Amino acid sequence: MNRLVCLFAIMLFSVTGCSKEDAEPPAQERPAPIVRVEAPATAQAGEAVAMDIYFQVNGGCGQFGSFDISTSGKETVIRVVAKYRGKICTDDLPIRMAAYTFRPTEAGTYTFRFRSTTQVGFISKIIEVKAP
């Protein structure tokens, strides 16, 4: 009987005495400077236009989170919001890429301003959209 009680006590302590590893901290979001944009100079109205946007994150845990977009007429300002997950990250400054797609509904000149570093300000791209 003593053996059974001791065995039960050991099992109880081993189950409740172990601590779980800390849960992964919640993801953090921060703006990331855009360093390069690849976009076509011309497009057709009604067709999807794809742009490759390259941005820099602060550490190996940084990934694309979302676009912060503000549009006024045919001018669009785009900012990348990076998402940082994980506890152990490299200390490098990698360049990541995210694809942005827009579909112009009418012909005209569309201006895109991409938020970069404070020294650069904005990277601008102009796309001339022709009627179908």
CSV table of C-alpha atoms in Angstrom, one decimal:
chain,number,residue,atom,x,y,z
A,1,MET,CA,0.0,0.0,0.0
A,2,ASN,CA,2.9,2.4,0.8
A,3,ARG,CA,4.4,1.7,-2.6
A,4,LEU,CA,1.1,2.6,-4.3
A,5,VAL,CA,0.8,5.9,-2.3
A,6,CYS,CA,4.4,6.8,-3.0
A,7,LEU,CA,4.0,6.0,-6.7
A,8,PHE,CA,0.9,8.1,-6.9
A,9,ALA,CA,2.6,11.0,-5.1
A,10,ILE,CA,5.6,10.8,-7.5
A,11,MET,CA,3.2,10.9,-10.5
A,12,LEU,CA,1.3,13.8,-9.0
A,13,PHE,CA,4.4,15.8,-8.4
A,14,SER,CA,5.9,15.1,-11.9
A,15,VAL,CA,2.7,16.1,-13.6
A,16,THR,CA,2.1,19.3,-11.6
A,17,GLY,CA,5.7,20.2,-10.9
A,18,CYS,CA,6.9,20.6,-14.5
A,19,SER,CA,6.4,24.0,-16.0
A,20,LYS,CA,5.4,24.4,-19.6
A,21,GLU,CA,7.7,26.3,-21.9
A,22,ASP,CA,6.7,29.9,-22.3
A,23,ALA,CA,4.2,30.5,-25.0
A,24,GLU,CA,5.5,32.3,-28.1
A,25,PRO,CA,5.0,36.1,-27.6
A,26,PRO,CA,2.3,37.7,-29.8
A,27,ALA,CA,3.4,39.0,-33.2
A,28,GLN,CA,4.5,42.7,-33.3
A,29,GLU,CA,3.7,44.9,-36.3
A,30,ARG,CA,5.9,47.8,-37.4
A,31,PRO,CA,6.3,49.8,-40.6
A,32,ALA,CA,9.1,48.6,-42.9
A,33,PRO,CA,10.9,50.8,-45.3
A,34,ILE,CA,10.4,50.0,-49.0
A,35,VAL,CA,13.8,49.8,-50.8
A,36,ARG,CA,12.8,48.9,-54.4
A,37,VAL,CA,9.7,48.6,-56.5
A,38,GLU,CA,9.3,46.7,-59.8
A,39,ALA,CA,6.2,47.9,-61.7
A,40,PRO,CA,5.3,48.1,-65.4
A,41,ALA,CA,5.2,51.5,-67.0
A,42,THR,CA,1.9,50.8,-68.9
A,43,ALA,CA,-1.2,48.7,-68.4
A,44,GLN,CA,-4.7,48.1,-69.7
A,45,ALA,CA,-7.8,49.2,-67.9
A,46,GLY,CA,-9.7,46.3,-66.3
A,47,GLU,CA,-6.6,44.1,-66.2
A,48,ALA,CA,-4.7,43.2,-63.0
A,49,VAL,CA,-1.3,45.0,-62.6
A,50,ALA,CA,1.2,43.2,-60.4
A,51,MET,CA,4.0,45.1,-58.6
A,52,ASP,CA,6.9,43.5,-56.7
A,53,ILE,CA,7.6,45.5,-53.6
A,54,TYR,CA,10.9,44.9,-51.7
A,55,PHE,CA,11.2,46.0,-48.1
A,56,GLN,CA,13.7,45.7,-45.3
A,57,VAL,CA,12.9,44.1,-41.9
A,58,ASN,CA,14.8,44.4,-38.7
A,59,GLY,CA,15.9,40.8,-38.0
A,60,GLY,CA,15.3,37.3,-39.3
A,61,CYS,CA,11.9,37.1,-37.7
A,62,GLY,CA,10.4,39.9,-39.8
A,63,GLN,CA,8.0,38.9,-42.5
A,64,PHE,CA,5.3,40.6,-44.6
A,65,GLY,CA,2.3,41.6,-42.5
A,66,SER,CA,0.1,43.8,-44.6
A,67,PHE,CA,-0.1,46.9,-46.8
A,68,ASP,CA,-1.3,50.2,-45.4
A,69,ILE,CA,-2.9,51.9,-48.4
A,70,SER,CA,-4.3,55.4,-48.8
A,71,THR,CA,-5.9,56.4,-52.2
A,72,SER,CA,-7.0,59.8,-53.4
A,73,GLY,CA,-8.2,59.9,-57.0
A,74,LYS,CA,-5.5,58.3,-59.1
A,75,GLU,CA,-2.7,58.7,-56.5
A,76,THR,CA,-2.0,55.9,-54.0
A,77,VAL,CA,0.4,55.9,-51.1
A,78,ILE,CA,1.5,52.5,-50.0
A,79,ARG,CA,3.3,51.5,-46.8
A,80,VAL,CA,4.4,48.0,-45.8
A,81,VAL,CA,3.7,46.8,-42.3
A,82,ALA,CA,6.0,44.0,-41.2
A,83,LYS,CA,5.1,41.3,-38.7
A,84,TYR,CA,7.7,40.0,-36.3
A,85,ARG,CA,7.2,36.6,-34.7
A,86,GLY,CA,9.4,34.4,-32.6
A,87,LYS,CA,11.8,34.8,-29.7
A,88,ILE,CA,15.1,33.9,-31.2
A,89,CYS,CA,15.9,35.9,-34.4
A,90,THR,CA,19.0,36.7,-36.4
A,91,ASP,CA,20.4,40.2,-36.2
A,92,ASP,CA,20.6,40.8,-39.9
A,93,LEU,CA,18.6,43.3,-42.0
A,94,PRO,CA,17.1,41.1,-44.8
A,95,ILE,CA,15.2,42.3,-47.8
A,96,ARG,CA,11.8,40.7,-48.2
A,97,MET,CA,9.4,40.8,-51.2
A,98,ALA,CA,5.6,41.2,-51.3
A,99,ALA,CA,3.4,41.3,-54.4
A,100,TYR,CA,0.9,44.1,-54.7
A,101,THR,CA,-1.9,43.9,-57.3
A,102,PHE,CA,-4.3,46.6,-58.4
A,103,ARG,CA,-6.9,46.6,-61.1
A,104,PRO,CA,-7.5,50.0,-62.8
A,105,THR,CA,-11.1,50.6,-63.8
A,106,GLU,CA,-10.4,53.5,-66.2
A,107,ALA,CA,-7.7,54.9,-68.4
A,108,GLY,CA,-5.3,57.6,-67.1
A,109,THR,CA,-2.1,58.2,-65.3
A,110,TYR,CA,-1.8,56.5,-62.0
A,111,THR,CA,0.8,57.6,-59.4
A,112,PHE,CA,2.0,55.3,-56.7
A,113,ARG,CA,4.1,56.6,-53.8
A,114,PHE,CA,5.8,53.9,-51.7
A,115,ARG,CA,7.0,54.9,-48.2
A,116,SER,CA,10.7,54.4,-47.8
A,117,THR,CA,13.3,55.5,-45.3
A,118,THR,CA,13.3,59.0,-43.7
A,119,GLN,CA,16.3,59.9,-45.9
A,120,VAL,CA,14.6,58.8,-49.2
A,121,GLY,CA,11.0,59.7,-48.3
A,122,PHE,CA,9.0,58.1,-51.1
A,123,ILE,CA,9.7,55.9,-54.1
A,124,SER,CA,7.4,57.0,-56.9
A,125,LYS,CA,6.1,54.9,-59.8
A,126,ILE,CA,3.8,56.2,-62.6
A,127,ILE,CA,1.7,53.8,-64.6
A,128,GLU,CA,0.0,54.9,-67.8
A,129,VAL,CA,-3.3,53.0,-68.1
A,130,LYS,CA,-4.8,52.7,-71.6
A,131,ALA,CA,-8.4,52.0,-72.5
A,132,PRO,CA,-9.1,48.4,-73.6
